[in-house]
CSV table of N, CA and C in Angstrom, one decimal:
chain,number,residue,atom,x,y,z
A,26,MET,N,-7.1,1.1,2.3
A,26,MET,CA,-8.2,0.4,3.0
A,26,MET,C,-7.5,-0.3,4.2
A,27,THR,N,-8.2,-0.1,5.3
A,27,THR,CA,-7.8,-0.9,6.6
A,27,THR,C,-8.9,-1.8,6.9
A,28,ALA,N,-8.6,-3.1,6.6
A,28,ALA,CA,-9.7,-4.1,6.8
A,28,ALA,C,-10.0,-4.3,8.3
A,29,GLY,N,-9.0,-4.2,9.2
A,29,GLY,CA,-9.2,-4.2,10.6
A,29,GLY,C,-10.0,-5.4,11.0
A,30,ARG,N,-11.1,-5.2,11.8
A,30,ARG,CA,-11.9,-6.3,12.3
A,30,ARG,C,-12.9,-6.9,11.2
A,31,GLY,N,-12.8,-6.4,10.0
A,31,GLY,CA,-13.6,-7.0,8.9
A,31,GLY,C,-14.2,-5.9,8.0
A,32,LEU,N,-13.9,-6.0,6.7
A,32,LEU,CA,-14.4,-5.1,5.8
A,32,LEU,C,-14.6,-5.9,4.5
A,33,THR,N,-15.8,-5.7,3.9
A,33,THR,CA,-16.1,-6.3,2.6
A,33,THR,C,-16.1,-5.2,1.6
A,34,HIS,N,-15.5,-5.4,0.5
A,34,HIS,CA,-15.4,-4.4,-0.5
A,34,HIS,C,-15.6,-4.9,-1.9
A,35,ALA,N,-16.0,-4.0,-2.8
A,35,ALA,CA,-16.2,-4.4,-4.2
A,35,ALA,C,-15.7,-3.2,-5.0
A,36,LYS,N,-15.2,-3.5,-6.2
A,36,LYS,CA,-14.8,-2.4,-7.1
A,36,LYS,C,-16.0,-2.0,-7.9
A,37,LEU,N,-16.3,-0.7,-7.8
A,37,LEU,CA,-17.5,-0.1,-8.5
A,37,LEU,C,-17.0,0.9,-9.5
A,38,PHE,N,-17.5,0.8,-10.7
A,38,PHE,CA,-17.1,1.7,-11.8
A,38,PHE,C,-18.3,2.5,-12.2
A,39,PRO,N,-18.0,3.8,-12.7
A,39,PRO,CA,-19.1,4.6,-13.2
A,39,PRO,C,-19.8,3.9,-14.4
A,40,ASP,N,-21.1,4.2,-14.6
A,40,ASP,CA,-21.9,3.6,-15.7
A,40,ASP,C,-21.2,4.0,-17.0
A,41,SER,N,-20.7,5.3,-17.1
A,41,SER,CA,-20.1,5.7,-18.4
A,41,SER,C,-18.9,4.8,-18.7
A,42,PHE,N,-18.1,4.4,-17.8
A,42,PHE,CA,-17.0,3.5,-18.0
A,42,PHE,C,-17.4,2.1,-18.4
A,43,LEU,N,-18.5,1.7,-17.7
A,43,LEU,CA,-19.0,0.3,-18.0
A,43,LEU,C,-19.6,0.3,-19.4
A,44,ARG,N,-20.2,1.4,-19.9
A,44,ARG,CA,-20.8,1.4,-21.3
A,44,ARG,C,-19.7,1.6,-22.3
A,45,ALA,N,-18.8,2.6,-22.1
A,45,ALA,CA,-17.9,3.0,-23.2
A,45,ALA,C,-16.5,2.6,-23.0
A,46,GLY,N,-16.2,2.1,-21.8
A,46,GLY,CA,-14.8,1.7,-21.5
A,46,GLY,C,-13.9,2.9,-21.4
A,47,GLY,N,-12.6,2.7,-21.5
A,47,GLY,CA,-11.7,3.8,-21.4
A,47,GLY,C,-10.4,3.4,-20.6
A,48,SER,N,-9.6,4.3,-20.4
A,48,SER,CA,-8.3,4.0,-19.7
A,48,SER,C,-8.6,3.9,-18.2
A,49,LEU,N,-8.0,2.9,-17.6
A,49,LEU,CA,-8.2,2.7,-16.1
A,49,LEU,C,-6.9,2.0,-15.6
A,50,GLU,N,-6.4,2.6,-14.5
A,50,GLU,CA,-5.3,2.0,-13.8
A,50,GLU,C,-5.7,1.9,-12.3
A,51,ILE,N,-5.6,0.8,-11.8
A,51,ILE,CA,-5.9,0.6,-10.4
A,51,ILE,C,-4.7,-0.2,-9.7
A,52,LEU,N,-4.2,0.3,-8.6
A,52,LEU,CA,-3.2,-0.5,-7.9
A,52,LEU,C,-3.8,-0.7,-6.5
A,53,GLN,N,-3.9,-1.9,-6.1
A,53,GLN,CA,-4.4,-2.2,-4.7
A,53,GLN,C,-3.4,-3.1,-4.0
A,54,LEU,N,-2.9,-2.6,-2.9
A,54,LEU,CA,-1.9,-3.3,-2.1
A,54,LEU,C,-2.5,-3.6,-0.8
A,55,TRP,N,-2.3,-4.8,-0.3
A,55,TRP,CA,-2.8,-5.2,1.0
A,55,TRP,C,-1.6,-5.4,1.9
A,56,VAL,N,-1.7,-4.7,3.0
A,56,VAL,CA,-0.6,-4.7,4.0
A,56,VAL,C,-1.1,-5.3,5.3
A,57,ASN,N,-0.4,-6.2,5.8
A,57,ASN,CA,-0.7,-6.9,7.1
A,57,ASN,C,-0.7,-5.9,8.2
A,58,LEU,N,-1.4,-6.2,9.3
A,58,LEU,CA,-1.4,-5.4,10.5
A,58,LEU,C,-0.8,-6.2,11.6
A,59,PRO,N,-0.1,-5.6,12.5
A,59,PRO,CA,0.4,-6.4,13.7
A,59,PRO,C,-0.8,-6.9,14.5
A,60,ALA,N,-0.6,-7.9,15.3
A,60,ALA,CA,-1.7,-8.5,16.1
A,60,ALA,C,-2.4,-7.5,17.0
A,61,ARG,N,-1.7,-6.5,17.5
A,61,ARG,CA,-2.3,-5.5,18.4
A,61,ARG,C,-3.3,-4.6,17.6
A,62,LEU,N,-3.3,-4.6,16.3
A,62,LEU,CA,-4.2,-3.8,15.5
A,62,LEU,C,-5.2,-4.6,14.6
A,63,LYS,N,-5.1,-5.9,14.7
A,63,LYS,CA,-6.0,-6.7,13.9
A,63,LYS,C,-7.5,-6.4,14.0
A,64,LEU,N,-7.9,-6.0,15.1
A,64,LEU,CA,-9.4,-5.7,15.3
A,64,LEU,C,-9.7,-4.2,15.3
A,65,THR,N,-8.8,-3.4,14.7
A,65,THR,CA,-9.1,-2.0,14.7
A,65,THR,C,-10.3,-1.7,13.8
A,66,GLU,N,-10.8,-0.5,13.9
A,66,GLU,CA,-12.0,-0.1,13.1
A,66,GLU,C,-11.6,-0.1,11.6
A,67,PRO,N,-12.5,-0.7,10.8
A,67,PRO,CA,-12.2,-0.7,9.4
A,67,PRO,C,-12.3,0.7,8.8
A,68,ARG,N,-11.5,0.9,7.7
A,68,ARG,CA,-11.5,2.3,7.1
A,68,ARG,C,-11.1,2.2,5.6
A,69,TYR,N,-11.8,3.0,4.8
A,69,TYR,CA,-11.5,3.0,3.4
A,69,TYR,C,-11.2,4.5,3.0
A,70,VAL,N,-10.1,4.7,2.2
A,70,VAL,CA,-9.8,6.0,1.7
A,70,VAL,C,-9.7,5.8,0.2
A,71,GLY,N,-10.6,6.5,-0.5
A,71,GLY,CA,-10.6,6.5,-2.0
A,71,GLY,C,-9.6,7.6,-2.4
A,72,LEU,N,-8.6,7.3,-3.1
A,72,LEU,CA,-7.6,8.3,-3.4
A,72,LEU,C,-7.3,8.4,-4.9
A,73,GLN,N,-7.4,9.6,-5.4
A,73,GLN,CA,-7.2,9.8,-6.9
A,73,GLN,C,-5.8,10.5,-7.0
A,74,GLY,N,-5.2,10.3,-8.2
A,74,GLY,CA,-3.9,10.8,-8.4
A,74,GLY,C,-3.6,12.2,-8.0
A,75,PRO,N,-4.5,13.2,-8.4
A,75,PRO,CA,-4.2,14.6,-8.0
A,75,PRO,C,-4.2,14.8,-6.5
A,76,ASN,N,-4.7,13.9,-5.7
A,76,ASN,CA,-4.7,14.0,-4.2
A,76,ASN,C,-3.4,13.4,-3.6
A,77,ILE,N,-2.5,12.9,-4.3
A,77,ILE,CA,-1.3,12.3,-3.8
A,77,ILE,C,-0.2,13.3,-3.9
A,78,PRO,N,0.4,13.6,-2.8
A,78,PRO,CA,1.5,14.6,-2.8
A,78,PRO,C,2.6,14.2,-3.8
A,79,GLN,N,3.0,15.1,-4.7
A,79,GLN,CA,4.0,14.8,-5.7
A,79,GLN,C,5.1,15.9,-5.7
A,80,PHE,N,6.3,15.5,-5.9
A,80,PHE,CA,7.4,16.4,-5.9
A,80,PHE,C,8.5,15.8,-6.7
A,81,GLU,N,9.5,16.7,-7.0
A,81,GLU,CA,10.6,16.3,-7.9
A,81,GLU,C,11.9,16.3,-7.1
A,82,LEU,N,12.8,15.5,-7.5
A,82,LEU,CA,14.2,15.5,-6.9
A,82,LEU,C,15.2,15.5,-8.1
A,83,ASP,N,16.4,15.7,-7.8
A,83,ASP,CA,17.5,15.6,-8.7
A,83,ASP,C,17.2,16.5,-10.0
A,84,ALA,N,17.0,17.7,-9.7
A,84,ALA,CA,16.7,18.7,-10.7
A,84,ALA,C,15.6,18.3,-11.7
A,85,GLY,N,14.6,17.7,-11.1
A,85,GLY,CA,13.4,17.3,-11.9
A,85,GLY,C,13.5,16.0,-12.7
A,86,ARG,N,14.6,15.3,-12.6
A,86,ARG,CA,14.8,14.0,-13.3
A,86,ARG,C,14.1,12.9,-12.5
A,87,VAL,N,13.8,13.1,-11.3
A,87,VAL,CA,13.1,12.1,-10.4
A,87,VAL,C,11.8,12.7,-9.9
A,88,ARG,N,10.7,12.0,-10.2
A,88,ARG,CA,9.4,12.4,-9.7
A,88,ARG,C,8.8,11.4,-8.7
A,89,VAL,N,8.4,11.9,-7.5
A,89,VAL,CA,7.9,11.0,-6.5
A,89,VAL,C,6.5,11.4,-6.2
A,90,ALA,N,5.7,10.3,-6.1
A,90,ALA,CA,4.3,10.5,-5.6
A,90,ALA,C,4.2,9.7,-4.3
A,91,LEU,N,4.0,10.4,-3.2
A,91,LEU,CA,4.1,9.8,-1.9
A,91,LEU,C,2.7,9.4,-1.4
A,92,THR,N,2.3,8.2,-1.6
A,92,THR,CA,1.0,7.7,-1.2
A,92,THR,C,0.8,7.6,0.3
A,93,ALA,N,1.7,7.0,1.0
A,93,ALA,CA,1.6,6.8,2.4
A,93,ALA,C,2.9,6.9,3.1
A,94,GLY,N,2.9,7.3,4.4
A,94,GLY,CA,4.1,7.3,5.2
A,94,GLY,C,4.8,8.6,5.1
A,95,LYS,N,6.1,8.6,5.4
A,95,LYS,CA,7.0,9.8,5.4
A,95,LYS,C,8.2,9.5,4.5
A,96,ALA,N,8.6,10.5,3.7
A,96,ALA,CA,9.8,10.4,3.0
A,96,ALA,C,10.3,11.8,2.5
A,97,PHE,N,11.6,12.0,2.5
A,97,PHE,CA,12.1,13.3,2.1
A,97,PHE,C,11.5,14.5,2.8
A,98,GLU,N,11.3,14.3,4.1
A,98,GLU,CA,10.7,15.3,5.0
A,98,GLU,C,9.3,15.7,4.6
A,99,ARG,N,8.6,14.8,4.0
A,99,ARG,CA,7.2,15.1,3.5
A,99,ARG,C,6.3,14.0,4.1
A,100,GLU,N,5.0,14.2,4.1
A,100,GLU,CA,4.0,13.3,4.6
A,100,GLU,C,3.2,12.8,3.4
A,101,GLY,N,2.8,11.5,3.3
A,101,GLY,CA,2.0,10.9,2.3
A,101,GLY,C,0.6,11.3,2.5
A,102,ALA,N,-0.3,10.9,1.5
A,102,ALA,CA,-1.7,11.3,1.5
A,102,ALA,C,-2.5,10.4,2.5
A,103,ILE,N,-2.1,9.2,2.7
A,103,ILE,CA,-2.9,8.3,3.6
A,103,ILE,C,-2.2,8.1,4.9
A,104,PRO,N,-2.9,8.4,6.0
A,104,PRO,CA,-2.3,8.2,7.4
A,104,PRO,C,-2.2,6.7,7.6
A,105,THR,N,-1.2,6.2,8.2
A,105,THR,CA,-1.0,4.8,8.4
A,105,THR,C,-1.0,4.4,9.9
A,106,LEU,N,-1.3,3.2,10.2
A,106,LEU,CA,-1.4,2.7,11.6
A,106,LEU,C,0.0,2.2,12.1
A,107,VAL,N,0.8,1.8,11.1
A,107,VAL,CA,2.2,1.3,11.4
A,107,VAL,C,3.2,2.1,10.5
A,108,ASP,N,4.4,2.0,10.9
A,108,ASP,CA,5.5,2.7,10.1
A,108,ASP,C,5.7,2.0,8.8
A,109,ILE,N,4.9,2.5,7.8
A,109,ILE,CA,5.1,2.0,6.4
A,109,ILE,C,5.1,3.2,5.5
A,110,THR,N,5.9,3.1,4.4
A,110,THR,CA,5.9,4.1,3.4
A,110,THR,C,5.7,3.5,2.0
A,111,MET,N,4.9,4.1,1.2
A,111,MET,CA,4.6,3.6,-0.1
A,111,MET,C,4.6,4.8,-1.1
A,112,MET,N,5.3,4.6,-2.2
A,112,MET,CA,5.4,5.7,-3.2
A,112,MET,C,5.7,5.1,-4.6
A,113,THR,N,5.4,5.9,-5.6
A,113,THR,CA,5.9,5.6,-6.9
A,113,THR,C,7.0,6.6,-7.2
A,114,VAL,N,8.0,6.1,-8.0
A,114,VAL,CA,9.1,7.0,-8.4
A,114,VAL,C,9.3,6.9,-9.9
A,115,GLY,N,9.3,8.0,-10.5
A,115,GLY,CA,9.5,8.1,-12.0
A,115,GLY,C,10.9,8.6,-12.2
A,116,LEU,N,11.6,7.9,-13.1
A,116,LEU,CA,13.0,8.3,-13.5
A,116,LEU,C,13.1,8.6,-15.0
A,117,ASP,N,13.7,9.7,-15.3
A,117,ASP,CA,13.8,10.1,-16.7
A,117,ASP,C,15.2,9.8,-17.2
A,118,GLU,N,16.2,9.8,-16.3
A,118,GLU,CA,17.6,9.6,-16.8
A,118,GLU,C,18.2,8.4,-16.1
A,119,HIS,N,19.4,8.1,-16.4
A,119,HIS,CA,20.1,6.9,-15.8
A,119,HIS,C,20.5,7.2,-14.4
A,120,HIS,N,20.1,6.3,-13.5
A,120,HIS,CA,20.4,6.4,-12.1
A,120,HIS,C,20.8,5.0,-11.6
A,121,LEU,N,21.5,4.9,-10.6
A,121,LEU,CA,22.0,3.6,-10.1
A,121,LEU,C,21.1,3.1,-9.0
A,122,ALA,N,20.7,1.8,-9.1
A,122,ALA,CA,19.9,1.2,-8.1
A,122,ALA,C,20.8,0.3,-7.3
A,123,GLU,N,20.8,0.5,-6.0
A,123,GLU,CA,21.7,-0.3,-5.1
A,123,GLU,C,21.0,-0.4,-3.8
A,124,VAL,N,20.9,-1.6,-3.3
A,124,VAL,CA,20.3,-1.8,-2.0
A,124,VAL,C,21.4,-2.5,-1.1
A,125,ASP,N,21.8,-1.8,-0.1
A,125,ASP,CA,22.9,-2.3,0.8
A,125,ASP,C,22.6,-1.9,2.2
A,126,ASP,N,22.2,-2.9,3.0
A,126,ASP,CA,21.9,-2.6,4.4
A,126,ASP,C,22.9,-1.9,5.2
A,127,SER,N,24.2,-2.0,4.8
A,127,SER,CA,25.3,-1.4,5.5
A,127,SER,C,25.3,0.1,5.3
A,128,ARG,N,24.5,0.6,4.3
A,128,ARG,CA,24.5,2.1,4.0
A,128,ARG,C,23.3,2.8,4.7
A,129,GLY,N,22.6,2.1,5.6
A,129,GLY,CA,21.5,2.8,6.2
A,129,GLY,C,20.3,2.8,5.4
A,130,ASP,N,19.6,3.9,5.3
A,130,ASP,CA,18.3,4.0,4.7
A,130,ASP,C,18.4,4.5,3.2
A,131,ASP,N,19.5,4.8,2.7
A,131,ASP,CA,19.7,5.3,1.4
A,131,ASP,C,19.5,4.2,0.3
A,132,VAL,N,18.8,4.6,-0.8
A,132,VAL,CA,18.7,3.7,-1.9
A,132,VAL,C,19.0,4.5,-3.2
A,133,GLY,N,19.8,4.0,-4.0
A,133,GLY,CA,20.1,4.7,-5.3
A,133,GLY,C,19.4,3.9,-6.4
A,134,LEU,N,19.0,4.6,-7.5
A,134,LEU,CA,18.3,3.9,-8.6
A,134,LEU,C,18.9,4.2,-9.9
A,135,THR,N,18.8,3.3,-10.9
A,135,THR,CA,19.3,3.5,-12.2
A,135,THR,C,18.2,3.1,-13.2
A,136,ALA,N,17.9,3.8,-14.2
A,136,ALA,CA,17.0,3.5,-15.3
A,136,ALA,C,17.6,3.7,-16.6
A,137,GLU,N,17.6,2.6,-17.5
A,137,GLU,CA,18.1,2.8,-18.8
A,137,GLU,C,17.1,3.4,-19.7
A,138,LEU,N,15.8,3.4,-19.4
A,138,LEU,CA,14.7,4.0,-20.1
A,138,LEU,C,13.8,4.7,-19.1
A,139,PRO,N,13.0,5.7,-19.5
A,139,PRO,CA,12.1,6.3,-18.6
A,139,PRO,C,11.3,5.1,-17.8
A,140,THR,N,11.3,5.2,-16.5
A,140,THR,CA,10.8,4.1,-15.7
A,140,THR,C,9.9,4.7,-14.6
A,141,VAL,N,8.9,3.9,-14.2
A,141,VAL,CA,8.1,4.2,-13.0
A,141,VAL,C,8.2,2.9,-12.1
A,142,LEU,N,8.5,3.1,-10.9
A,142,LEU,CA,8.6,1.9,-10.0
A,142,LEU,C,7.8,2.2,-8.7
A,143,LEU,N,7.4,1.1,-8.1
A,143,LEU,CA,6.7,1.2,-6.9
A,143,LEU,C,7.7,0.9,-5.8
A,144,LEU,N,7.8,1.8,-4.8
A,144,LEU,CA,8.8,1.6,-3.7
A,144,LEU,C,8.1,1.6,-2.4
A,145,GLY,N,8.2,0.6,-1.6
A,145,GLY,CA,7.6,0.5,-0.3
A,145,GLY,C,8.5,-0.1,0.7
A,146,HIS,N,8.4,0.4,1.9
A,146,HIS,CA,9.2,-0.2,3.0
A,146,HIS,C,8.5,-0.1,4.3
A,147,ALA,N,8.8,-1.0,5.2
A,147,ALA,CA,8.2,-1.0,6.6
A,147,ALA,C,9.1,-1.8,7.5
A,148,GLU,N,8.9,-1.6,8.8
A,148,GLU,CA,9.6,-2.5,9.7
A,148,GLU,C,8.8,-3.8,9.8
A,149,PRO,N,9.6,-4.9,9.9
A,149,PRO,CA,8.9,-6.2,10.0
A,149,PRO,C,8.2,-6.3,11.4
A,150,PHE,N,7.1,-7.0,11.4
A,150,PHE,CA,6.4,-7.2,12.7
A,150,PHE,C,7.0,-8.3,13.6
A,151,GLY,N,7.7,-9.3,12.9
A,151,GLY,CA,8.3,-10.4,13.7
A,151,GLY,C,7.2,-11.3,14.3
A,152,GLU,N,6.1,-11.4,13.6
A,152,GLU,CA,5.0,-12.3,14.1
A,152,GLU,C,4.6,-13.3,13.0
A,153,PRO,N,4.1,-14.5,13.5
A,153,PRO,CA,3.6,-15.5,12.5
A,153,PRO,C,2.5,-14.9,11.6
A,154,ILE,N,2.5,-15.4,10.4
A,154,ILE,CA,1.5,-15.0,9.4
A,154,ILE,C,0.8,-16.2,8.8
A,155,VAL,N,-0.5,-16.3,8.9
A,155,VAL,CA,-1.3,-17.3,8.4
A,155,VAL,C,-2.4,-16.7,7.5
A,156,SER,N,-2.5,-17.1,6.2
A,156,SER,CA,-3.5,-16.5,5.3
A,156,SER,C,-4.4,-17.5,4.8
A,157,HIS,N,-5.6,-17.0,4.4
A,157,HIS,CA,-6.6,-17.9,3.7
A,157,HIS,C,-7.4,-16.9,2.8
A,158,GLY,N,-7.2,-17.0,1.5
A,158,GLY,CA,-7.8,-16.0,0.6
A,158,GLY,C,-7.4,-14.6,1.1
A,159,PRO,N,-8.3,-13.6,1.2
A,159,PRO,CA,-7.9,-12.3,1.6
A,159,PRO,C,-7.7,-12.1,3.1
A,160,LEU,N,-7.9,-13.2,3.9
A,160,LEU,CA,-7.8,-13.1,5.4
A,160,LEU,C,-6.3,-13.4,5.8
A,161,VAL,N,-5.8,-12.5,6.7
A,161,VAL,CA,-4.5,-12.7,7.2
A,161,VAL,C,-4.5,-12.5,8.7
A,162,MET,N,-4.1,-13.6,9.4
A,162,MET,CA,-4.1,-13.6,10.9
A,162,MET,C,-2.8,-14.2,11.3
A,163,LYS,N,-2.7,-14.5,12.6
A,163,LYS,CA,-1.5,-15.1,13.2
A,163,LYS,C,-1.6,-16.6,13.4
A,164,THR,N,-2.8,-17.1,13.5
A,164,THR,CA,-3.0,-18.6,13.7
A,164,THR,C,-4.1,-19.1,12.9
A,165,GLN,N,-4.2,-20.4,12.7
A,165,GLN,CA,-5.3,-21.1,12.0
A,165,GLN,C,-6.6,-20.9,12.7
A,166,GLY,N,-6.6,-20.9,14.0
A,166,GLY,CA,-7.8,-20.6,14.8
A,166,GLY,C,-8.3,-19.3,14.6
A,167,GLU,N,-7.5,-18.2,14.4
A,167,GLU,CA,-7.9,-16.9,14.1
A,167,GLU,C,-8.5,-16.8,12.7
A,168,ILE,N,-8.0,-17.6,11.8
A,168,ILE,CA,-8.5,-17.6,10.4
A,168,ILE,C,-9.9,-18.2,10.5
A,169,ARG,N,-10.1,-19.4,11.2
A,169,ARG,CA,-11.4,-20.0,11.3
A,169,ARG,C,-12.4,-19.0,11.9
A,170,GLN,N,-12.0,-18.3,12.9
A,170,GLN,CA,-12.9,-17.3,13.5
A,170,GLN,C,-13.3,-16.2,12.6
A,171,ALA,N,-12.3,-15.7,11.8
A,171,ALA,CA,-12.6,-14.7,10.8
A,171,ALA,C,-13.6,-15.2,9.7
A,172,ILE,N,-13.4,-16.5,9.3
A,172,ILE,CA,-14.4,-17.0,8.4
A,172,ILE,C,-15.8,-17.1,9.0
A,173,ARG,N,-15.9,-17.5,10.2
A,173,ARG,CA,-17.2,-17.5,10.9
A,173,ARG,C,-17.8,-16.1,11.0
A,174,ASP,N,-16.9,-15.1,11.3
A,174,ASP,CA,-17.4,-13.8,11.4
A,174,ASP,C,-17.9,-13.3,10.0
A,175,TYR,N,-17.2,-13.6,9.0
A,175,TYR,CA,-17.6,-13.2,7.6
A,175,TYR,C,-19.0,-13.9,7.3
A,176,GLN,N,-19.1,-15.2,7.6
A,176,GLN,CA,-20.3,-15.9,7.2
A,176,GLN,C,-21.5,-15.4,8.1
A,177,ALA,N,-21.2,-14.8,9.2
A,177,ALA,CA,-22.3,-14.3,10.1
A,177,ALA,C,-22.5,-12.8,9.7
A,178,SER,N,-22.0,-12.3,8.6
A,178,SER,CA,-22.1,-10.9,8.2
A,178,SER,C,-21.7,-9.9,9.2
A,179,LEU,N,-20.6,-10.2,9.9
A,179,LEU,CA,-20.1,-9.3,10.9
A,179,LEU,C,-19.1,-8.3,10.4
A,180,PHE,N,-18.7,-8.5,9.1
A,180,PHE,CA,-17.8,-7.5,8.5
A,180,PHE,C,-18.6,-6.3,8.1
A,181,ALA,N,-17.9,-5.1,8.1
A,181,ALA,CA,-18.6,-3.8,7.7
A,181,ALA,C,-18.8,-3.8,6.2
């Protein structure tokens, strides 16, 4: 979901799920936009598991589901407005996890048990961040304006 210049959303579930229940997993991540993109057109992408590019590494011991961005010379399912990558990584065997800026972009992982982790990265914007509830802007004045816009039903 790209909130851009304003997007109101609600989680809607099928009647069958509301009546009988069942298994449900939802992951919703909110990513800030740089000031130059704050008022971009709102957009929503409903994405189901089978539509996320999935591939294996390390002779099948590592499974990657690439939701957004680019990794391992592949493209994620959701196009992004900024350089951001988001994926889940499943590990079956022991791997080493090490984050060291001096090693460039490589990250190694270790799991003592079968593990699924969420891995995301992006370049920092280097801009101030002010938030109020789900609103994220650069200044208090921009937050006040966003609240006025919401109250005036200007969000999509």
